[in-house]
PDB file of C-alpha atoms in Angstrom:
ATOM      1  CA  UNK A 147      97.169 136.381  35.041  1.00  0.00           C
ATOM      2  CA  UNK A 148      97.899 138.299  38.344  1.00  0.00           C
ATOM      3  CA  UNK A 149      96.080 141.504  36.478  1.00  0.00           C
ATOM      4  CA  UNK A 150      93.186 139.896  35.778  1.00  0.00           C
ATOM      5  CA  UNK A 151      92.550 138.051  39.208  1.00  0.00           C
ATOM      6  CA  UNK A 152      93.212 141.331  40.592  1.00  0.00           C
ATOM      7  CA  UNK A 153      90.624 143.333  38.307  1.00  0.00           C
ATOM      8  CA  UNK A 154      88.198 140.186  39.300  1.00  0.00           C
ATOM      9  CA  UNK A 155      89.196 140.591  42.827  1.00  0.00           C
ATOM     10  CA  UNK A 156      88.423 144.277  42.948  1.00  0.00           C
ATOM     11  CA  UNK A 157      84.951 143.656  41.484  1.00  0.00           C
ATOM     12  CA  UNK A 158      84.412 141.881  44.272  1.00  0.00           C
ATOM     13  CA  UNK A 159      84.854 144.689  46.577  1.00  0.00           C
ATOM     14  CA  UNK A 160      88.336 143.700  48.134  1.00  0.00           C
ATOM     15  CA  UNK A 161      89.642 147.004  47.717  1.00  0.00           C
ATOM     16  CA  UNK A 162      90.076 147.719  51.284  1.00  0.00           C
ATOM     17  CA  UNK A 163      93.970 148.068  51.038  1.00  0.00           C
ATOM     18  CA  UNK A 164      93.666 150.745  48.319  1.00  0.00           C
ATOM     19  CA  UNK A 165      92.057 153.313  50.625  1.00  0.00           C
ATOM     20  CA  UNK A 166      94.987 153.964  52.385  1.00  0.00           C
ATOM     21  CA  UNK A 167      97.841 152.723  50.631  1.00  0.00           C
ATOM     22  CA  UNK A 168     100.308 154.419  52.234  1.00  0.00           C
ATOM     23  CA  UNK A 169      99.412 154.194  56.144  1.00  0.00           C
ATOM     24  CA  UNK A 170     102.434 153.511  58.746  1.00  0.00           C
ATOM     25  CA  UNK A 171     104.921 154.173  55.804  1.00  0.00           C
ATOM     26  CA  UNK A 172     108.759 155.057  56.641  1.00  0.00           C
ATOM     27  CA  UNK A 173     109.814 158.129  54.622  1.00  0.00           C
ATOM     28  CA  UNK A 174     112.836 157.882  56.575  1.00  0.00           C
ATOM     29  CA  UNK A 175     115.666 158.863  53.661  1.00  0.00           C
ATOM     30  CA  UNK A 176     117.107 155.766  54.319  1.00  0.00           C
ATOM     31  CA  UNK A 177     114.147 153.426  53.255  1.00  0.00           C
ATOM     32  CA  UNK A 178     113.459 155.595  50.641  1.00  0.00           C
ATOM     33  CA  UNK A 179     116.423 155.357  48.905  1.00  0.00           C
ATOM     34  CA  UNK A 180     116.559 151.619  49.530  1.00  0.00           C
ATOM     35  CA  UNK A 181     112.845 151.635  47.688  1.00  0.00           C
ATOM     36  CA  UNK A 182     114.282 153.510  45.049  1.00  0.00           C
ATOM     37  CA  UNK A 183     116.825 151.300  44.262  1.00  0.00           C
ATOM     38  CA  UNK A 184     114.189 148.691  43.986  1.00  0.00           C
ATOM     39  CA  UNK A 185     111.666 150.402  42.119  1.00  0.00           C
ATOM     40  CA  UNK A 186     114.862 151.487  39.423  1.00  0.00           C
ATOM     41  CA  UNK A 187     115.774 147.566  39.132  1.00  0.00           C
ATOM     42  CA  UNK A 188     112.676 146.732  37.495  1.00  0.00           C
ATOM     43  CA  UNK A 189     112.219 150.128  35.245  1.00  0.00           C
ATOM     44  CA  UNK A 190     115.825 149.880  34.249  1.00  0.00           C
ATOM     45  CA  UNK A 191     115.570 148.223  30.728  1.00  0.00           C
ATOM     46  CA  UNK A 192     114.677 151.022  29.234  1.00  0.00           C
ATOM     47  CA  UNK A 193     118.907 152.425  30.084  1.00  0.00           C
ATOM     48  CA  UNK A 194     120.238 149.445  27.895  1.00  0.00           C
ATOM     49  CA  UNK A 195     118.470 150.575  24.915  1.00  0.00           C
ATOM     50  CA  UNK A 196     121.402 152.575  23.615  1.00  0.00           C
ATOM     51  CA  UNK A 197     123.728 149.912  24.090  1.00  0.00           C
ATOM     52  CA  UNK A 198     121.770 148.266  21.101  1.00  0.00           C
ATOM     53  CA  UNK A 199     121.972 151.370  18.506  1.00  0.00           C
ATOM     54  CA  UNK A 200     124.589 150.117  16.629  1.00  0.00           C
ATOM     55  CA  UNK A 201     122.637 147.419  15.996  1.00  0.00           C
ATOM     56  CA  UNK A 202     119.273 148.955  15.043  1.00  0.00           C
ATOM     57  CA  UNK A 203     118.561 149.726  11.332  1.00  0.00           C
ATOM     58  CA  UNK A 204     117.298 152.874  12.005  1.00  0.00           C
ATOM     59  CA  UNK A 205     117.941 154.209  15.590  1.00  0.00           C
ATOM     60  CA  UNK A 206     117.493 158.112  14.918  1.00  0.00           C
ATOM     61  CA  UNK A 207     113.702 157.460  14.300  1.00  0.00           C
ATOM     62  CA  UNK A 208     113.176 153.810  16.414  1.00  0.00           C
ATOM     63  CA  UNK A 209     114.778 154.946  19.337  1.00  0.00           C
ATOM     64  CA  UNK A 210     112.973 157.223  20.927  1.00  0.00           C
ATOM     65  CA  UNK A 211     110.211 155.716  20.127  1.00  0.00           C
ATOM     66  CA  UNK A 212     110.674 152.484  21.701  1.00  0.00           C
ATOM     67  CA  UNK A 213     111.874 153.821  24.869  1.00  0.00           C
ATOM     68  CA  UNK A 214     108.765 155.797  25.592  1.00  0.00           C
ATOM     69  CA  UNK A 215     106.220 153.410  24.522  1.00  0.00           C
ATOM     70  CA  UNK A 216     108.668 150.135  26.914  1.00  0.00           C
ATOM     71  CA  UNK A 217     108.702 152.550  29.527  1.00  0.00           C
ATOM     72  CA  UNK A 218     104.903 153.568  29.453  1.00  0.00           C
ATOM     73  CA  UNK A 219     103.882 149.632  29.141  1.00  0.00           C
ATOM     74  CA  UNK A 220     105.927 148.571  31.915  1.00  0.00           C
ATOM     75  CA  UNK A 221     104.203 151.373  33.805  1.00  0.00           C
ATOM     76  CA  UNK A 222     100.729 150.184  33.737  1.00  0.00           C
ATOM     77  CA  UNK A 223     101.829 146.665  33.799  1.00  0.00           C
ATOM     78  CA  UNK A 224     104.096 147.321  37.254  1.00  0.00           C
ATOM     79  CA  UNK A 225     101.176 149.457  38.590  1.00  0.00           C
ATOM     80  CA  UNK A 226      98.496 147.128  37.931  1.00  0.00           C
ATOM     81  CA  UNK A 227     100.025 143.992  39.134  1.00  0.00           C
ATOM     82  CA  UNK A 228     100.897 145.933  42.567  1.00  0.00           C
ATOM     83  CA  UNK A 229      97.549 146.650  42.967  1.00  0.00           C
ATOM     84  CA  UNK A 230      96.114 143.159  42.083  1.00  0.00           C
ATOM     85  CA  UNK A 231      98.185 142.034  44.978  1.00  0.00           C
ATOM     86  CA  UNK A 232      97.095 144.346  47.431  1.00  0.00           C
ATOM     87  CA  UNK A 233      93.555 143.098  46.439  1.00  0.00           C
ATOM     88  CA  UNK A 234      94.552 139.392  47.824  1.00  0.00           C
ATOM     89  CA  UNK A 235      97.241 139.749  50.290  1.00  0.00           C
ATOM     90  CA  UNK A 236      97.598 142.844  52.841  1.00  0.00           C
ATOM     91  CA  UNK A 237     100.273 145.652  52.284  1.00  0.00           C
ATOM     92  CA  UNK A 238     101.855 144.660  56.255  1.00  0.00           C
ATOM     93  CA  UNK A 239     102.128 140.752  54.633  1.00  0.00           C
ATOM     94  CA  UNK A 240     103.548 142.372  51.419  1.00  0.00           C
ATOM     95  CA  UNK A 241     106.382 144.404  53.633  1.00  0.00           C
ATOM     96  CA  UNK A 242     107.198 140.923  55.396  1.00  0.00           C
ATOM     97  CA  UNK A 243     107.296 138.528  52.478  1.00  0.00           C
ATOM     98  CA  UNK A 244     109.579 138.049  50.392  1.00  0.00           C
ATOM     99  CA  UNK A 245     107.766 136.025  47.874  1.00  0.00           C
ATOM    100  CA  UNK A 246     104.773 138.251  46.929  1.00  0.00           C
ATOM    101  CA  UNK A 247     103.917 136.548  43.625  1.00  0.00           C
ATOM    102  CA  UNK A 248     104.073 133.089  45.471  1.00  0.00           C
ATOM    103  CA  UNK A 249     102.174 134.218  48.208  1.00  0.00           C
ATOM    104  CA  UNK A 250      99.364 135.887  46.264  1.00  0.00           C
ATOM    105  CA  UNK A 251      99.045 132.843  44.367  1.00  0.00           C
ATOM    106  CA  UNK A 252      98.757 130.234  47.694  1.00  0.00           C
ATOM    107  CA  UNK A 253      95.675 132.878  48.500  1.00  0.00           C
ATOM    108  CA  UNK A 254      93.955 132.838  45.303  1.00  0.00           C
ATOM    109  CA  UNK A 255      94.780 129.748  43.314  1.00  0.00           C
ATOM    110  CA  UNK A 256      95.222 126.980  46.038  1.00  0.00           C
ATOM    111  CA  UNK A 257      95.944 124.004  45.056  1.00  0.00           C
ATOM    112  CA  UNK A 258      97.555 125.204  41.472  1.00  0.00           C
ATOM    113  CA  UNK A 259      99.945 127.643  43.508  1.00  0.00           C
ATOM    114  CA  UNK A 260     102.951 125.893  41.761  1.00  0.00           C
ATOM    115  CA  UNK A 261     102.255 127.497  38.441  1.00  0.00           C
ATOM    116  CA  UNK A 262     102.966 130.847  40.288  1.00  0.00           C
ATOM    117  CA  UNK A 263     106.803 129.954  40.562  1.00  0.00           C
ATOM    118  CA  UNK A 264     107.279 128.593  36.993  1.00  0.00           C
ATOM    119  CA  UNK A 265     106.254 131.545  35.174  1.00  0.00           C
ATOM    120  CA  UNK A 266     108.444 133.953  37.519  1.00  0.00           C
ATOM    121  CA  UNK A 267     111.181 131.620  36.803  1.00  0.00           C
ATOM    122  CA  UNK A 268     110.565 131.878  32.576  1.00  0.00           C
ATOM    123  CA  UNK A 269     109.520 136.215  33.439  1.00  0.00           C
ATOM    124  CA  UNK A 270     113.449 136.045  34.337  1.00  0.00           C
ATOM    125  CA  UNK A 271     114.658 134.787  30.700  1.00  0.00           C
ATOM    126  CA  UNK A 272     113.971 137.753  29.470  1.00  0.00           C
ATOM    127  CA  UNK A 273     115.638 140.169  31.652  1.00  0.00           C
ATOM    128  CA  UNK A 274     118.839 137.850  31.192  1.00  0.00           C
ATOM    129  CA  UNK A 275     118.870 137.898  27.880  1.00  0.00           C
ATOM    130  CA  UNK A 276     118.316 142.031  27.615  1.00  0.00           C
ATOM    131  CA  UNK A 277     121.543 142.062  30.732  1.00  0.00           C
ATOM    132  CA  UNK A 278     123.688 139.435  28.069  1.00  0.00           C
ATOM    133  CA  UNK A 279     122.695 141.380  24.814  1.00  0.00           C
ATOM    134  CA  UNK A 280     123.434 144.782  26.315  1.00  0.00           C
ATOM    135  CA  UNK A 281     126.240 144.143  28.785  1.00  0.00           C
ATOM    136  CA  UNK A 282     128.719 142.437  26.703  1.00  0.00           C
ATOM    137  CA  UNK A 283     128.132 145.743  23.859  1.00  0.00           C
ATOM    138  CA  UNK A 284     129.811 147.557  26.549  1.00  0.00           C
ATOM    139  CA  UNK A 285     132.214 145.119  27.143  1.00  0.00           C
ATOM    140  CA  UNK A 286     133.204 145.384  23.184  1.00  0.00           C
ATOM    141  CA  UNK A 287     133.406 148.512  23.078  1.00  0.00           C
ATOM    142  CA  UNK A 288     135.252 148.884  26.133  1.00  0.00           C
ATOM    143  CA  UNK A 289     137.522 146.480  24.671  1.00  0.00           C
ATOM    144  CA  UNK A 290     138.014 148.398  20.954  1.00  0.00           C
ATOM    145  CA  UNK A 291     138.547 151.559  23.124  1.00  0.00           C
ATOM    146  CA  UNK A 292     141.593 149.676  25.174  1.00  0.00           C
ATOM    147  CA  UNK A 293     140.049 150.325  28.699  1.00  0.00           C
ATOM    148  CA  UNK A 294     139.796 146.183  28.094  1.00  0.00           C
ATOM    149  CA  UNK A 295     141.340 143.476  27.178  1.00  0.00           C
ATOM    150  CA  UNK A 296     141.501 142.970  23.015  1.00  0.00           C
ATOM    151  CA  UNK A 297     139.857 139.958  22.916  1.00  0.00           C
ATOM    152  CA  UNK A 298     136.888 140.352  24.259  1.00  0.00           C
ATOM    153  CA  UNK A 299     136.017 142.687  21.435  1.00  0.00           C
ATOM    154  CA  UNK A 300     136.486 139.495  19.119  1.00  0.00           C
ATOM    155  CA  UNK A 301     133.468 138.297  16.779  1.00  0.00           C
ATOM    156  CA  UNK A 302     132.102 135.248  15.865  1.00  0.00           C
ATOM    157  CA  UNK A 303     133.695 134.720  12.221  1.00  0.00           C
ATOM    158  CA  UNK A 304     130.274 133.588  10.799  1.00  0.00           C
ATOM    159  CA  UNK A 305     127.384 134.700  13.132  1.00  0.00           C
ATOM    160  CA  UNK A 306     129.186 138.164  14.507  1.00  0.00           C
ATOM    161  CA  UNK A 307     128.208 137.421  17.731  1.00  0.00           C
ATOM    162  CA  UNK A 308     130.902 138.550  20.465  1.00  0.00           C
ATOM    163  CA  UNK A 309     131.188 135.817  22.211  1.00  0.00           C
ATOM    164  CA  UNK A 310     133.594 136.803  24.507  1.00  0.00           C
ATOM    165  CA  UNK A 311     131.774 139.527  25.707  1.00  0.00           C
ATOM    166  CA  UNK A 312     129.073 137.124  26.385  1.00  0.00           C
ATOM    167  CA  UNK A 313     131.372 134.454  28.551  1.00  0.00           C
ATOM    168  CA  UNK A 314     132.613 137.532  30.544  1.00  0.00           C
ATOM    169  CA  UNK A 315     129.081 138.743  31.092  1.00  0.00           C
ATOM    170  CA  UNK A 316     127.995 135.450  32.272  1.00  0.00           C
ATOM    171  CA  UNK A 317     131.089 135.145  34.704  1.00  0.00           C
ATOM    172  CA  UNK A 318     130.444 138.335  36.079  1.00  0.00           C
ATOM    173  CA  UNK A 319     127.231 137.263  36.493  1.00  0.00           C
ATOM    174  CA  UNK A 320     127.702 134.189  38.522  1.00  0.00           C
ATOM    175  CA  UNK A 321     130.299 135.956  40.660  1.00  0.00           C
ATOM    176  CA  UNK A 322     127.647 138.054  41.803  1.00  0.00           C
ATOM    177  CA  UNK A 323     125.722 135.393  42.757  1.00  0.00           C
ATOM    178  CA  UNK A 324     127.495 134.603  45.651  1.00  0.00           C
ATOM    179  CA  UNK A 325     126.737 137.511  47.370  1.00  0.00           C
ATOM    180  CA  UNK A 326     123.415 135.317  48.522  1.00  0.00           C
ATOM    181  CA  UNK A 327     121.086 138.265  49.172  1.00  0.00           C
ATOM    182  CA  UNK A 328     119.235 139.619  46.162  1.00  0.00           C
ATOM    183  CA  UNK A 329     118.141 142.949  47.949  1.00  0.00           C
ATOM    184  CA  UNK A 330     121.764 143.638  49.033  1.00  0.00           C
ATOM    185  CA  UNK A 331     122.967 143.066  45.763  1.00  0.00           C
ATOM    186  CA  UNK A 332     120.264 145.500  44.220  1.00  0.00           C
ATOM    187  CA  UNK A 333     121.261 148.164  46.632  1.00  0.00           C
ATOM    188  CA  UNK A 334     124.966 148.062  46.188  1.00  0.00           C
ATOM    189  CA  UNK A 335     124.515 147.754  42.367  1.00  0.00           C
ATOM    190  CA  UNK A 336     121.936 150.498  42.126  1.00  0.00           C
ATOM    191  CA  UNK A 337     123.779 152.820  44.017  1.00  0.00           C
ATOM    192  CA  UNK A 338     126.695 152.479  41.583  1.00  0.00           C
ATOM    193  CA  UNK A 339     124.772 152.162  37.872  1.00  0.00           C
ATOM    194  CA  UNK A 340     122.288 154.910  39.030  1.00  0.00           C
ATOM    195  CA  UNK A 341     125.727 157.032  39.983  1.00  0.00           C
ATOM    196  CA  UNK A 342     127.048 156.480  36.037  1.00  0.00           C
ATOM    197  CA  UNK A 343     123.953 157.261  34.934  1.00  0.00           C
ATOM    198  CA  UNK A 344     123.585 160.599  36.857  1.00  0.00           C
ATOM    199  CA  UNK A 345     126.823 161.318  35.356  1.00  0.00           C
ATOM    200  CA  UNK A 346     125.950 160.150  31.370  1.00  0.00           C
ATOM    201  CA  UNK A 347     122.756 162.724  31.709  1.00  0.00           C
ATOM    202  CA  UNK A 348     125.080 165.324  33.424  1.00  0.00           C
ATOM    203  CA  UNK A 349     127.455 165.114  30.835  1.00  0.00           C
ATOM    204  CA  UNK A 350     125.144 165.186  27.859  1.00  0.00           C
ATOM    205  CA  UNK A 351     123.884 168.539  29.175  1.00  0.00           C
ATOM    206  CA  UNK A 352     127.294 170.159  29.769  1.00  0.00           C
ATOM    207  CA  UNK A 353     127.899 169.002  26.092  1.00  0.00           C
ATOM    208  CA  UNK A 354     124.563 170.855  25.068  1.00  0.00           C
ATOM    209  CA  UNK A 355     126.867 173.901  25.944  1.00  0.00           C
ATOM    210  CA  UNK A 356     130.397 173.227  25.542  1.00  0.00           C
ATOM    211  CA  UNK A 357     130.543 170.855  22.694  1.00  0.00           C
ATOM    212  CA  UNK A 358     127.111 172.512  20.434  1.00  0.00           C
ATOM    213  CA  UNK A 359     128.691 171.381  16.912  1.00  0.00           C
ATOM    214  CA  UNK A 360     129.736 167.548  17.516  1.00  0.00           C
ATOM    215  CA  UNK A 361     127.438 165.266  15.341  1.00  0.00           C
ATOM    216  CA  UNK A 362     125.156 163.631  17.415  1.00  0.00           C
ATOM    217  CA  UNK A 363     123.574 161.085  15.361  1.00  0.00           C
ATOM    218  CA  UNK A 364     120.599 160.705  17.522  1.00  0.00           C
ATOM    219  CA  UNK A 365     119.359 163.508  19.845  1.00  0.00           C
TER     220      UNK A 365
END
């Protein structure tokens, strides 16, 4: 919906912010790490995919596959929502607000703003339900490894669905919420997860060279 009002909007000639999108910008290191962080957050599905291998029929071939074409869609979906907004509300209003979807609709769609809110609230189901899927695959495994306690690696008897895992994951979760500020949170989290992640891709190269003969049953 945002897409569309902003290709509409952009046919209309309110393409003003575009011209200059990056006027007055702070590239001090500082604020660009912080937008880093942020930009990460929402392209960082795409790093729980291999959490889910053991579950996927097929994950040599499927893989790879799905990772380029999620991270490609989310790509041009990102990029052309940011510029829809741009097309409605200015880039200083954007750096101020901390609502951009709810302000962008209170500009466009008046008095049927309140639809705006709903269907962020419902975008967030399925980002929680990638974190609980993913997360609490590490957990088990962390668990059948003995860095965690044994029975969180314990499985439905029925369904197979570690439920455990899944309680911890949510617990986590709500402890986090008390930190209150969702930036802050993003910042302190990114700076750790992008860390690990730094070091996974490090590793896997040094591997490349130290370690050439281990299987590897997807490359």
């Amino acid at each position: 919906m945002i897409i569309v009002t902003g290709f509409v909007q952009s046919g209309f000639g309110r393409y003003e912010e575009l011209e200059e999108p990056f006027v007055d910008s702070d590239w001090s290191p500082g604020k660009i790490a912080n937008a880093l962080y942020s930009c990460l957050f929402a392209y960082g599905g795409w790093t729980n995919l291999n959490c889910m291998v053991g579950e996927m029929i097929n994950p040599r071939k499927h893989l790879s596959i799905v990772i380029r074409l999620s991270c490609l869609l989310v790509t041009l979906v990102y990029t052309a929502a940011n510029v829809a907004y741009v097309t409605v509300v200015p880039v200083a209003e954007i750096l101020s607000t901390r609502a951009v979807a709810l302000t962008f609709a209170n500009r466009i769609y008046g008095m049927f703003w309140w639809i705006m809110p709903i269907f962020v609230a419902c975008s967030t189901f399925g980002g929680a339900n990638g974190t609980i899927l993913t997360t609490s695959r590490i957990f088990v495994v962390a668990s059948q490894l003995k860095q965690m306690p044994a029975f969180i690696s314990y499985l439905h008897t029925d369904r197979l669905t570690p439920i455990p895992a899944v309680l911890f994951t949510c617990i986590i979760s709500i402890i986090y919420l008390l930190a209150g500020d969702i930036f802050t949170l993003m910042n302190y989290m990114g700076f750790v997860q992008w860390l690990a992640i730094g070091l996974c891709v490090l590793i896997v190269v040094i591997f490349r060279f130290t370690r050439p003969n281990i299987q590897r049953p997807v490359k």
